[in-house]
XYZ file of C-alpha atoms in Angstrom:
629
model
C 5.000 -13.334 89.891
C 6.487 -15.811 87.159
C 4.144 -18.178 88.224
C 1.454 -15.961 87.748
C 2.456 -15.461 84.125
C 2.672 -19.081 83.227
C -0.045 -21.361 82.847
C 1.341 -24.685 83.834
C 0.588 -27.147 81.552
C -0.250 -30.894 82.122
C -1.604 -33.324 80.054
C -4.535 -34.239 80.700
C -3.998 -38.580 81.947
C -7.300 -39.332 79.894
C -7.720 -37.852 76.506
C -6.880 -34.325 75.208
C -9.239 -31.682 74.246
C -8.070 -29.376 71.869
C -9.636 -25.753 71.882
C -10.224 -25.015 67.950
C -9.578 -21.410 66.999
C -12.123 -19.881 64.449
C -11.187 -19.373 60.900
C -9.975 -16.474 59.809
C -8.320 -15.369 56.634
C -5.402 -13.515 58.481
C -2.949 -13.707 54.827
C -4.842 -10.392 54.233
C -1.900 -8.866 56.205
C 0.240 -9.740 53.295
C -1.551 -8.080 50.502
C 0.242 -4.907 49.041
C -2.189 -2.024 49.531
C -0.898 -0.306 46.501
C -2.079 -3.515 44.175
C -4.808 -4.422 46.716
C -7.759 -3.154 44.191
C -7.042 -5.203 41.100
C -5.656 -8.247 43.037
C -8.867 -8.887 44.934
C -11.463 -8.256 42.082
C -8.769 -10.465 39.976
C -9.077 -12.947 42.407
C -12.937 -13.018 42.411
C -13.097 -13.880 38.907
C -10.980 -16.577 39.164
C -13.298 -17.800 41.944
C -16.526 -17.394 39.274
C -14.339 -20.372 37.490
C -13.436 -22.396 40.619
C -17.216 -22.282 41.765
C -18.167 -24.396 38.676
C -16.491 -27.231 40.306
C -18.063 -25.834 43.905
C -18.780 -29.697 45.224
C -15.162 -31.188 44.750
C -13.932 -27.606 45.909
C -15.625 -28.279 49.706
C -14.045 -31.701 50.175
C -10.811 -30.308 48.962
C -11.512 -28.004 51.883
C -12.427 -30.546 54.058
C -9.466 -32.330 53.631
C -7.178 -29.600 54.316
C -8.405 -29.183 57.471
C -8.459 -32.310 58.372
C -4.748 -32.820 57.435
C -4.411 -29.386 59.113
C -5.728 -30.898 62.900
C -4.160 -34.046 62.007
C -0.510 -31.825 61.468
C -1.429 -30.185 64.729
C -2.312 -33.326 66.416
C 1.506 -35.108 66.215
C 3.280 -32.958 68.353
C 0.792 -33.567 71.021
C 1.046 -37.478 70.739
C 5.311 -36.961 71.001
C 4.767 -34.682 73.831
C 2.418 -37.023 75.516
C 4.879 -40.098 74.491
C 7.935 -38.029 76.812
C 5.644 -37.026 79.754
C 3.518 -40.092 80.148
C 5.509 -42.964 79.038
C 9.445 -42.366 78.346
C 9.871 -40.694 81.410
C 7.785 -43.107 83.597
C 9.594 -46.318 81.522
C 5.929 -47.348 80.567
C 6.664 -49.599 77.494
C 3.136 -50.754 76.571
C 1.964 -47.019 76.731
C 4.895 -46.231 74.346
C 3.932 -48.977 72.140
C 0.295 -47.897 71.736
C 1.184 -44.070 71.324
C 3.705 -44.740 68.796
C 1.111 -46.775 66.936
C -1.446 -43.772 67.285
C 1.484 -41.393 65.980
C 2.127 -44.087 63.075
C -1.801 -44.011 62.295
C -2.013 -40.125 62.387
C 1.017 -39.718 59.837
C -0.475 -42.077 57.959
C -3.525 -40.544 57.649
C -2.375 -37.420 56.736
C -0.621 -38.530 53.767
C -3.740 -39.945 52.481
C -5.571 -36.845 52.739
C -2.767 -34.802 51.653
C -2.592 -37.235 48.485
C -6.381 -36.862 47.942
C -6.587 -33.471 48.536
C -3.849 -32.716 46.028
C -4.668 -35.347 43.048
C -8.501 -33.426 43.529
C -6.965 -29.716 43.657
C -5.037 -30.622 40.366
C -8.119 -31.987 38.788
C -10.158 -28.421 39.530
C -7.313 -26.299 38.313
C -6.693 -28.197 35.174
C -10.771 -27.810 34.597
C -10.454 -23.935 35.403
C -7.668 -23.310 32.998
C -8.872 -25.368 30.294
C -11.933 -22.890 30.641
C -10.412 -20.079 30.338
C -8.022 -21.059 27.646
C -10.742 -22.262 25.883
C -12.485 -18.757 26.774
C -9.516 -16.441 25.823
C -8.882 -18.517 22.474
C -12.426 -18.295 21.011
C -12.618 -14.359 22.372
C -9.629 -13.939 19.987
C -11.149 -15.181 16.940
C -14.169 -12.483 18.280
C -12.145 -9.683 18.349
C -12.050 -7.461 15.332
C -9.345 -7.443 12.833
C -8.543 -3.633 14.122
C -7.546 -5.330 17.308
C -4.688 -7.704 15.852
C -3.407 -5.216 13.824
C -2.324 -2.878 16.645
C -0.707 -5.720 18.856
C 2.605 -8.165 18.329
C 1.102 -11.692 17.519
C 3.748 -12.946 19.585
C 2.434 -11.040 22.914
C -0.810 -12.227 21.979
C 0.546 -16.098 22.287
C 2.077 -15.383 25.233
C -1.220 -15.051 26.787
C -2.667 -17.792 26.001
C 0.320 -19.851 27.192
C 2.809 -18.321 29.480
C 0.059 -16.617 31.624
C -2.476 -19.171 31.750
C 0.159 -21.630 32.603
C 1.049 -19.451 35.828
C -2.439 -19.446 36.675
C -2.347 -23.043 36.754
C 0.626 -23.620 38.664
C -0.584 -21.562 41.559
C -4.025 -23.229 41.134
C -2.023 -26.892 41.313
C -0.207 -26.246 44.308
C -0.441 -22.457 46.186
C -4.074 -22.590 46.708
C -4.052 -25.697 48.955
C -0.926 -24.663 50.447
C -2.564 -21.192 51.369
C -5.543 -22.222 52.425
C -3.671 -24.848 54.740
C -1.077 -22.306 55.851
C -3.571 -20.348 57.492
C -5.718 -22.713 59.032
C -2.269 -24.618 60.798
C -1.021 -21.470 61.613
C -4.946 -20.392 63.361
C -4.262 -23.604 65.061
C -1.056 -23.480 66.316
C -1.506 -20.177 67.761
C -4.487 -21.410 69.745
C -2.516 -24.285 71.272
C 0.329 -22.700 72.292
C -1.484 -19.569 74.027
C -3.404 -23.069 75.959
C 0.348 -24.399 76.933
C 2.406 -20.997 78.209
C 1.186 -17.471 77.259
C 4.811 -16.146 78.117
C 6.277 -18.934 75.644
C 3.438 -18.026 72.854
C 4.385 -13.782 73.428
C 8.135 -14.971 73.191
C 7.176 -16.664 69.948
C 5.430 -13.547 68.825
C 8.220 -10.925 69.095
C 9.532 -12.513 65.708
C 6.370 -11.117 63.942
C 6.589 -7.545 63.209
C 9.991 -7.958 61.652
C 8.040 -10.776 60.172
C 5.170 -9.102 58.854
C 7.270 -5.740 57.727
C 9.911 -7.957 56.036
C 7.248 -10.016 54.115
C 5.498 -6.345 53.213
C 8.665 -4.743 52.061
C 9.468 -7.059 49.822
C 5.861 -7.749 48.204
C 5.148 -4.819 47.481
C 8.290 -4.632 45.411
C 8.127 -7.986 43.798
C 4.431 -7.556 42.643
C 5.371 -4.964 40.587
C 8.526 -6.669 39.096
C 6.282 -10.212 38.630
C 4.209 -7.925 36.674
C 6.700 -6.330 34.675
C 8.766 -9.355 33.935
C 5.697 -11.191 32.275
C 5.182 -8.078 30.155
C 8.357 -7.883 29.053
C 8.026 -11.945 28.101
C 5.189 -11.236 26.074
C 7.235 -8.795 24.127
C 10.328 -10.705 24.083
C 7.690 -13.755 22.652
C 6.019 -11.325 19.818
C 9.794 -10.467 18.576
C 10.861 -14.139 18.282
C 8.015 -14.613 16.632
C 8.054 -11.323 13.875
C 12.038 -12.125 13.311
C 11.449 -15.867 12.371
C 8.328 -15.121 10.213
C 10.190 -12.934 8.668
C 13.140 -14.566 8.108
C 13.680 -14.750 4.827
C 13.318 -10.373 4.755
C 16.069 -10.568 7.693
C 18.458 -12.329 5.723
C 17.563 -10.772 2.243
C 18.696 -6.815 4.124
C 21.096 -8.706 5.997
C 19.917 -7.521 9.420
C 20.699 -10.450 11.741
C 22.616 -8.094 13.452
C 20.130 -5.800 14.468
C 17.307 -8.383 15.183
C 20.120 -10.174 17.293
C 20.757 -6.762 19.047
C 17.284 -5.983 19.817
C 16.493 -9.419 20.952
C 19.392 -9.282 23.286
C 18.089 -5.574 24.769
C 14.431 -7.389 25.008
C 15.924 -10.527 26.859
C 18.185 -7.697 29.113
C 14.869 -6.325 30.710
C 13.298 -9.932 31.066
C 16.631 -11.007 32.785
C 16.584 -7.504 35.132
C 12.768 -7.753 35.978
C 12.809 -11.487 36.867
C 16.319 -10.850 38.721
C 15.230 -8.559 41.280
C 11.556 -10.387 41.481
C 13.381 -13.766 42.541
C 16.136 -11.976 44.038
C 13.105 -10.148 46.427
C 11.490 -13.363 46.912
C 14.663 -15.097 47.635
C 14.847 -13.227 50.962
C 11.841 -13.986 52.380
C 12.968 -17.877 53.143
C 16.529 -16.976 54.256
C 14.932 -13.900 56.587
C 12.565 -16.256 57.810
C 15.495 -18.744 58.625
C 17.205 -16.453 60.526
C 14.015 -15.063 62.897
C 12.769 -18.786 63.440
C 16.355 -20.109 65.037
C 16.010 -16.361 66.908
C 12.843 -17.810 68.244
C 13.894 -21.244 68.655
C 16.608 -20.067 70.984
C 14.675 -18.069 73.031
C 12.155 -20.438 73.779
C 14.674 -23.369 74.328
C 16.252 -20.877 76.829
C 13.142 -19.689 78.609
C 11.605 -22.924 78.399
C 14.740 -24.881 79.978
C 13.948 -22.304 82.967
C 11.062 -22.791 83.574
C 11.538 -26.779 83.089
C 14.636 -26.687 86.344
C 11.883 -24.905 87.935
C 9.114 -27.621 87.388
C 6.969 -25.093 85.961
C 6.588 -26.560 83.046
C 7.318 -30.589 81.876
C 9.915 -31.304 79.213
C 7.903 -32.679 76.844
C 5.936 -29.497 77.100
C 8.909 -27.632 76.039
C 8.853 -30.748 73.310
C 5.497 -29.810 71.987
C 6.299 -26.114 72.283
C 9.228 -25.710 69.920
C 7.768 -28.002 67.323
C 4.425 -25.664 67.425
C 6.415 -22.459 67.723
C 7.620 -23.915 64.366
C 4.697 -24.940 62.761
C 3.762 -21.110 63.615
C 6.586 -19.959 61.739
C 6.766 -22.620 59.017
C 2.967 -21.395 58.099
C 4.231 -17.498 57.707
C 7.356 -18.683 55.903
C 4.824 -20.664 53.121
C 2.768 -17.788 53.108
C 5.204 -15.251 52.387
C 6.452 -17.439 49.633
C 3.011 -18.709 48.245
C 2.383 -15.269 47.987
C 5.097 -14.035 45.729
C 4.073 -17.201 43.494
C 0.135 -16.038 43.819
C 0.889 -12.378 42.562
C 2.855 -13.201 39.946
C -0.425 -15.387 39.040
C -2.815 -12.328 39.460
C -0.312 -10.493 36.809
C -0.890 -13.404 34.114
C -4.421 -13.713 35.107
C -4.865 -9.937 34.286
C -3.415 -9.765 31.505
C -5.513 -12.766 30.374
C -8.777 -11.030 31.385
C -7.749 -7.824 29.639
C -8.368 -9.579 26.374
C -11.411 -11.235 27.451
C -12.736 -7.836 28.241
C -12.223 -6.205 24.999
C -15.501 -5.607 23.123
C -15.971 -8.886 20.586
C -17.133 -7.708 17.290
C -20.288 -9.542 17.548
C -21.347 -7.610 20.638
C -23.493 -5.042 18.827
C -25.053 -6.631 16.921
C -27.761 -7.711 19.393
C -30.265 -5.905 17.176
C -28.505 -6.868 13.636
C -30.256 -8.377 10.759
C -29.972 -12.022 9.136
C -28.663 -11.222 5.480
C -30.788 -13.236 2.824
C -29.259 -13.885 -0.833
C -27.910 -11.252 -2.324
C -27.437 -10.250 -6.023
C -24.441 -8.283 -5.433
C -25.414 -4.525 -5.979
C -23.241 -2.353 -3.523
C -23.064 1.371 -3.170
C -20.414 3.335 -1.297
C -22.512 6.951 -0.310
C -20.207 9.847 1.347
C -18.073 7.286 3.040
C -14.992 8.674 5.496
C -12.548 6.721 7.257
C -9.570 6.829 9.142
C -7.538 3.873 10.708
C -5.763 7.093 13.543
C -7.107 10.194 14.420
C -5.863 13.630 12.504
C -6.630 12.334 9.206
C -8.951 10.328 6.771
C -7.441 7.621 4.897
C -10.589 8.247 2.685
C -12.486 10.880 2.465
C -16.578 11.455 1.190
C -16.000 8.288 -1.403
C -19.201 7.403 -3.399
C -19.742 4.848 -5.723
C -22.118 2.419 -7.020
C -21.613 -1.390 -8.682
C -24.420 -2.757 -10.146
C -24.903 -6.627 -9.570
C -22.607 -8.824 -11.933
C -20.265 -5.553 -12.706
C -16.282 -5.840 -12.137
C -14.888 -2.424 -10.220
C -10.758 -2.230 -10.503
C -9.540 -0.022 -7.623
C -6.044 1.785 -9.200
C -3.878 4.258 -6.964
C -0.436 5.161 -5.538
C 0.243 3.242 -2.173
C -1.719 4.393 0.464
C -4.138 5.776 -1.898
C -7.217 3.968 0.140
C -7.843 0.973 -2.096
C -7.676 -2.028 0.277
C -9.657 0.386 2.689
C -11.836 0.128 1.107
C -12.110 -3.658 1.122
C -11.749 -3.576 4.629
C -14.433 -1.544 4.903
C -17.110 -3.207 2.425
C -15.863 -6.279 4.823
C -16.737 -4.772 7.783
C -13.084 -5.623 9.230
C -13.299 -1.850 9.443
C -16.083 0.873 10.395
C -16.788 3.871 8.289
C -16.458 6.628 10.291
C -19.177 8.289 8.381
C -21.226 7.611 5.372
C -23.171 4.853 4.790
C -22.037 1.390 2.690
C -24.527 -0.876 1.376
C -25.380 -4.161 -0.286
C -29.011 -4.812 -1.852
C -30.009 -1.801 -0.103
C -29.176 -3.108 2.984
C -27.358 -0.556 5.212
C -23.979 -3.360 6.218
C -23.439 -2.187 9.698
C -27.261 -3.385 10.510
C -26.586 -6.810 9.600
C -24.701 -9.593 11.614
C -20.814 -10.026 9.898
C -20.987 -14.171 9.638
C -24.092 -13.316 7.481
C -22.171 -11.020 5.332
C -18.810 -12.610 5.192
C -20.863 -15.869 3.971
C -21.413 -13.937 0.890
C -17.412 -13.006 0.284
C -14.696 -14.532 -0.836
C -11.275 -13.174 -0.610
C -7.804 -13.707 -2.686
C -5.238 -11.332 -1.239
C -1.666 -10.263 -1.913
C -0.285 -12.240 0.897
C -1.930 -15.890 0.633
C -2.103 -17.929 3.685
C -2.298 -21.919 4.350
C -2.795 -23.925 7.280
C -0.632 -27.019 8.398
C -3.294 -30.239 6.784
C -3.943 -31.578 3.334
C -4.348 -29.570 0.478
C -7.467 -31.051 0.385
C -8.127 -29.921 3.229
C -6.948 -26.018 2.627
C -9.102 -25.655 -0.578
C -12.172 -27.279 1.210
C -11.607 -24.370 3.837
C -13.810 -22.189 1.168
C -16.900 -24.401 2.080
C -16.506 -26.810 4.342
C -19.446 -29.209 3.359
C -18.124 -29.557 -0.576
C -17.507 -32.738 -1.781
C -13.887 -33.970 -2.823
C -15.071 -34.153 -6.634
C -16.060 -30.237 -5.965
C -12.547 -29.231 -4.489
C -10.876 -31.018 -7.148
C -13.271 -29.191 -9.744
C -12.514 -25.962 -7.899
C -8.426 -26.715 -8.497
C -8.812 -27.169 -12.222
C -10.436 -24.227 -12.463
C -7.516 -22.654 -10.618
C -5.245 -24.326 -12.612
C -3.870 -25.622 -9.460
C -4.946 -29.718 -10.308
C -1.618 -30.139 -12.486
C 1.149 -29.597 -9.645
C -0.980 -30.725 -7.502
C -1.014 -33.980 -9.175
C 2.663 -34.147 -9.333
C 2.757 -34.120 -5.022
C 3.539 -37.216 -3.883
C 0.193 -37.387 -2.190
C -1.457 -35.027 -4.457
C -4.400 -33.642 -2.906
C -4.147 -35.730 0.593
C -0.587 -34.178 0.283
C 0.265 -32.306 3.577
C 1.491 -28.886 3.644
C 3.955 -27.628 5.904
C 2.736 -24.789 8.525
C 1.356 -21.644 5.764
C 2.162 -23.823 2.946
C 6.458 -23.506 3.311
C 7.991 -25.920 0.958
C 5.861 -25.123 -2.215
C 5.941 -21.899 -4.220
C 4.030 -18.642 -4.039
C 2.337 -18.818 -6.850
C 1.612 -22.449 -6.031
C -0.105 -21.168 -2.874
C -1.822 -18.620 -4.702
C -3.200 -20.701 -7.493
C -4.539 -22.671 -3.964
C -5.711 -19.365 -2.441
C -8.209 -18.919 -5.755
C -9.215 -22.407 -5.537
C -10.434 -22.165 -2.012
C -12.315 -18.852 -3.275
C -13.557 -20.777 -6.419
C -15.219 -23.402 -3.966
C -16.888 -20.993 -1.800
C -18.984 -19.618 -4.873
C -19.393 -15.975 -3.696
C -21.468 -13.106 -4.584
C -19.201 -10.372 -3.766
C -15.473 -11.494 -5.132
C -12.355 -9.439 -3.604
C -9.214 -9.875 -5.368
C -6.781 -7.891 -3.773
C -3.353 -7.913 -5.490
C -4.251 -11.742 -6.469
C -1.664 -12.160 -9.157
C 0.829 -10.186 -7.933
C 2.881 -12.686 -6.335
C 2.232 -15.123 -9.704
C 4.749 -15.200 -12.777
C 3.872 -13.638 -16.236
C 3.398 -17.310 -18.023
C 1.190 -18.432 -14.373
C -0.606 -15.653 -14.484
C -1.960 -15.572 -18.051
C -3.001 -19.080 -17.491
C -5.145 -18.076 -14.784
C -6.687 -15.039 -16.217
C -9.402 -16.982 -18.001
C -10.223 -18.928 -14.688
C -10.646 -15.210 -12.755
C -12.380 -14.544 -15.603
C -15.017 -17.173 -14.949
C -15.127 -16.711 -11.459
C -16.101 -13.201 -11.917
C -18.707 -13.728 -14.523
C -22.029 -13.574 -13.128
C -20.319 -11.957 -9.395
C -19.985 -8.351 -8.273
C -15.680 -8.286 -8.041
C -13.940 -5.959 -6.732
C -9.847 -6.115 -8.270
C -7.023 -4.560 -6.425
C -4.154 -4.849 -9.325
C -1.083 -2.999 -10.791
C -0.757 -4.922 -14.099
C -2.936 -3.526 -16.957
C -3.978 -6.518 -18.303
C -5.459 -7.219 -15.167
C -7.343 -4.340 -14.960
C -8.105 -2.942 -18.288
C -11.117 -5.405 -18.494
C -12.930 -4.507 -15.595
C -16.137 -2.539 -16.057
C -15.252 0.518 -14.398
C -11.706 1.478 -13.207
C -11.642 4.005 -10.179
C -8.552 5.823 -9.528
C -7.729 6.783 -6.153
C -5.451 9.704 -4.853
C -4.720 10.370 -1.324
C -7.819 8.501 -0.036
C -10.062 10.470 -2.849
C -12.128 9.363 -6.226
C -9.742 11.332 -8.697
C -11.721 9.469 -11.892
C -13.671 6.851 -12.643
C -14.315 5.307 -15.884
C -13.827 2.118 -18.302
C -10.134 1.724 -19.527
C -10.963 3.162 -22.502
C -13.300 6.386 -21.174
C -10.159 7.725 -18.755
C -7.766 6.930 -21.713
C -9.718 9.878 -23.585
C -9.779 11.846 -20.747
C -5.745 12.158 -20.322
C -5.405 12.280 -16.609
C -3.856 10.617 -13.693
C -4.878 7.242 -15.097
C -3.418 8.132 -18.619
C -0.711 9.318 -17.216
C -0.205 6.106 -15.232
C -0.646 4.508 -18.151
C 1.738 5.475 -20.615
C 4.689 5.060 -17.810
C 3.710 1.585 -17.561
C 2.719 0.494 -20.682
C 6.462 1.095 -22.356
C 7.643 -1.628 -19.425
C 7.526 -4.976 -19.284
C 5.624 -7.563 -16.559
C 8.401 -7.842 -14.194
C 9.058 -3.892 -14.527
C 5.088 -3.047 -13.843
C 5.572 -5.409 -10.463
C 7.889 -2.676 -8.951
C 5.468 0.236 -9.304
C 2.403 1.109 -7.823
C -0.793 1.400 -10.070
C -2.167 -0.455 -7.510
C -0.130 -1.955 -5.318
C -1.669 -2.998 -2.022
C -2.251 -0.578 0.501
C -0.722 -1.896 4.500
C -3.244 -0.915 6.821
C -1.059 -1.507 9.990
């Protein structure tokens, strides 16, 4: 009856034949069902990248399984070595077999080698795509988009979760891939050498397969967690030292410290129990491949004092019984490393699906040359539901004219910039510039025509050449220098040690704010707009700074439709027509003089500011700038 159940196995005294098992992708046992959705159509868009390098991709693949049959095909050569030769004393047949087995090892470190210097250069192509992808979507995306999400998070994406994608790319893909087919192949041989050995092997499985299950389907869902909470953790490191200097000034290290230390807490819990989960898989594994080693060195020494079977048979066996379990081991584990790549690779695509700003505009308008006239008709907006911000404003500016925007905080005044700039969509109404209606023409086109000075001036890490010439690119260094006398920037800028090739520190840290203001107007100088925003320009610029200036912003604006966001009179008091907002409504609208005779909220304003001085006028709001997030 034994006998019956055993095939005896003999090798063959001319060559071997190996039956090859067909391909199957049997890892699909491992997926969690409850993540099975998202992880397979995440997977096939990573695959859309791969497929770009499709050619180098199939001899990758070809090399895999070759090293595969060439791992398979070693523990045949020992077992043939024991049998043929070390048992029979045959010292030339030893010789030669030990040379094949050198050969084969060889071998397969050479396509191992090739397969993984190859598999590196395809993943480092596919995530310089989609970093390159994801980084120009972000400068699509519109403004509303930013200001609802930490910029920290936001990095996080583009790093930390690429960078997972890549390491699974670099390594678990091959290993996968290999995994499955050495595993199809061992299977296939060792059902050929002893089907009661191969169903021995097999009662390790199920608590296999169950093991593996209960703890992916945990650890997906802790992978994904713990590179949320790094995004978060990455957006408050990044808020706290922006805003240092505010963090000392209230003295709140202690809080920022405390709720960096309860952000870190959940990032230490969730990547705890995720490599605490996937820390069992190896050691369970351990403990059911000695169960199986044991039972087949038992069996197998049975059947070997009853000549059923040959001792290097029993040889072959073990070492295939563990290149059955070694595959299901590196699966288990490749798989904990490939979901926590799906969860980066999500979170990555979730930004490249958001709708770019540009992506309407299909049937948009080029914008020709303006002359500046714009007109504001019944326009409504609101930044959350429940509310406008502004309600049915209408105004008009005729080309050339200078509108000042005055109002209590929150009033709607730099909404309304940010919807003239289209960083924003009305809600209702209808804004437009020449006539043209702005949400039928392309943004670029109509941003070309803009220039903008705000409260909070920002400079990039480069020359200060370089940061004025940001304005217009193509200007000539005699223009940016121009552009800086007219700023009255050129005088401390000639005092740098560089001067203008000096280089500026990451948004222009070492040098004053009204230094990087005075810059700020430059660069807008330089880009010779039609439409001029100034929102809050001077406000961050001393009294004596500040009257310098005014006759530059005076130029600047001659000739140019401006728009001036300002709380100092003498700012304002020269524009054309002053509109005062209240509670996102026109409350007046007149010259400086025309609502002085009318006596009412702007009088009012007025006369409590005119009896204070400059530095006084800086605290209150006649027009301090609106924050919009």
């Amino acid at each position: 009856m034994l006998k019956e159940l055993i095939r005896p196995f003999q090798y063959p005294k001319t060559k071997w034949e190996a039956e090859k098992g067909s391909v199957s992708d049997s890892s699909s046992r491992f997926k969690p069902k409850a993540k099975a959705k998202n992880w397979a159509a995440t997977l096939r868009r990573i695959w859309t990248y791969l497929a770009h390098s499709k050619g180098k991709l199939m001899m990758v693949l070809f090399l895999v399984v070759l090293s595969s049959g060439l791992t398979l095909l070693g523990p045949f050569l020992v077992g043939k070595a024991i049998d043929d030769y070390i048992v029979l004393r045959n010292n030339s047949g030893l010789l030669y077999t030990l040379l094949g087995l050198a050969g084969v090892y060889l071998l397969q470190s050479v396509t191992v080698w090739l397969q993984n210097y190859w598999m590196i250069g395809i993943a480092q192509k596919t995530v310089f795509t989609m970093r390159s992808q994801l980084f120009e979507h972000l400068h699509r995306l519109p403004i509303a988009y930013f200001d609802k999400r930490q910029h920290g998070e936001l990095m996080s994406r583009v790093t930390n979760d690429i960078e997972n994608v890549s390491s699974t790319l670099n390594s678990s893909f091959i290993q996968i891939f290999s995994s499955v087919l050495t595993l199809i192949g061992a299977i296939s041989v060792m059902i050929w050498l002893s089907p009661l050995l191969t169903l021995i092997t097999f009662l390790v499985v199920p608590a296999m397969f169950y093991g593996t299950k209960w703890i992916t389907k945990r650890t997906g869902r802790l992978f994904k967690e713990q590179q949320k909470n790094l995004g978060q953790l990455n957006g408050h490191i990044e808020e706290t030292i922006s805003g240092q200097r505010i963090v000392k000034t209230f003295s709140q290290e202690k809080r920022v410290i405390s709720e960096f230390k309860e952000k870190n807490e959940r990032i230490r819990q969730s990547a705890f129990w995720a490599q605490t989960f996937t820390g069992f898989i190896p050691k369970v594994m351990n403990v059911l491949n000695n169960m199986s080693f044991a039972l087949i060195a038992g069996v197998g020494g049975i059947l070997a004092i009853q000549s059923i079977i040959s001792i290097g048979a029993i040889v072959v066996f073990v070492e295939y019984s563990r290149q059955f379990t070694r595959p299901l081991n590196d699966l288990a584990n490749q798989f904990n490393t490939l979901l926590s790549a799906v969860a980066g690779a999500e979170r990555v695509f979730d930004i490249l699906d958001e709708e770019a700003e540009e992506k309407e505009e299909s049937e948009s308008i080029r914008m020709p040359e303006i002359r500046g006239e714009v007109s504001f008709s019944n326009v409504s907006f609101s930044y959350e539901k429940g509310g406008d911000t502004i309600a049915n404003v209408s105004f008009h500016a005729a080309p050339g004219e200078t509108i000042a925007f005055v109002g209590p905080t929150g009033a709607g005044k730099t909404t309304l910039i940010n919807l003239l700039s289209r960083f924003y969509d009305a809600d209702s109404g209808v804004i437009s510039i020449d006539g043209y209606d702005i949400t039928k023409i392309k943004r670029a086109d109509l941003r070309k025509q803009m220039a903008f000075v705000l409260q909070e001036s920002f400079l990039f890490q480069g020359t200060v050449r370089d940061n004025i010439r940001y304005g217009r690119l193509e200007a000539s260094d005699e223009e940016v220098e121009e552009a800086a006398q007219l700023a009255d920037a050129h005088s401390f800028i000639m005092k740098m040690r560089d001067q203008y090739d000096t280089v500026l520190k990451p948004n222009g840290e070492g040098i004053s704010q009204g230094q990087k203001q005075l810059l700020s107007i430059a660069r807008a100088i330089l880009a010779n707009p039609t439409l001029l925003i100034l929102d809050e320009a001077t406000s961050s610029i001393d009294t004596v700074t500040e009257i310098k200036i005014q006759d530059a912003l005076q130029r600047l604006m001659k000739g140019r439709t401006s728009f001036v966001i300002a709380h100092r009179l003498n700012t304002i008091q020269k524009a054309d027509r002053i509109i005062v907002l209240q509670e996102g409504k026109i409350n007046e609208a007149g010259s400086h003089e025309e609502l002085l005779e009318r006596r009412g909220f702007y009088y009012e304003l007025h006369n409590r500011l005119i009896t204070l001085g400059d530095e006084e006028q800086d605290g209150l709001s006649l027009g301090s700038a609106e924050r919009t997030s």
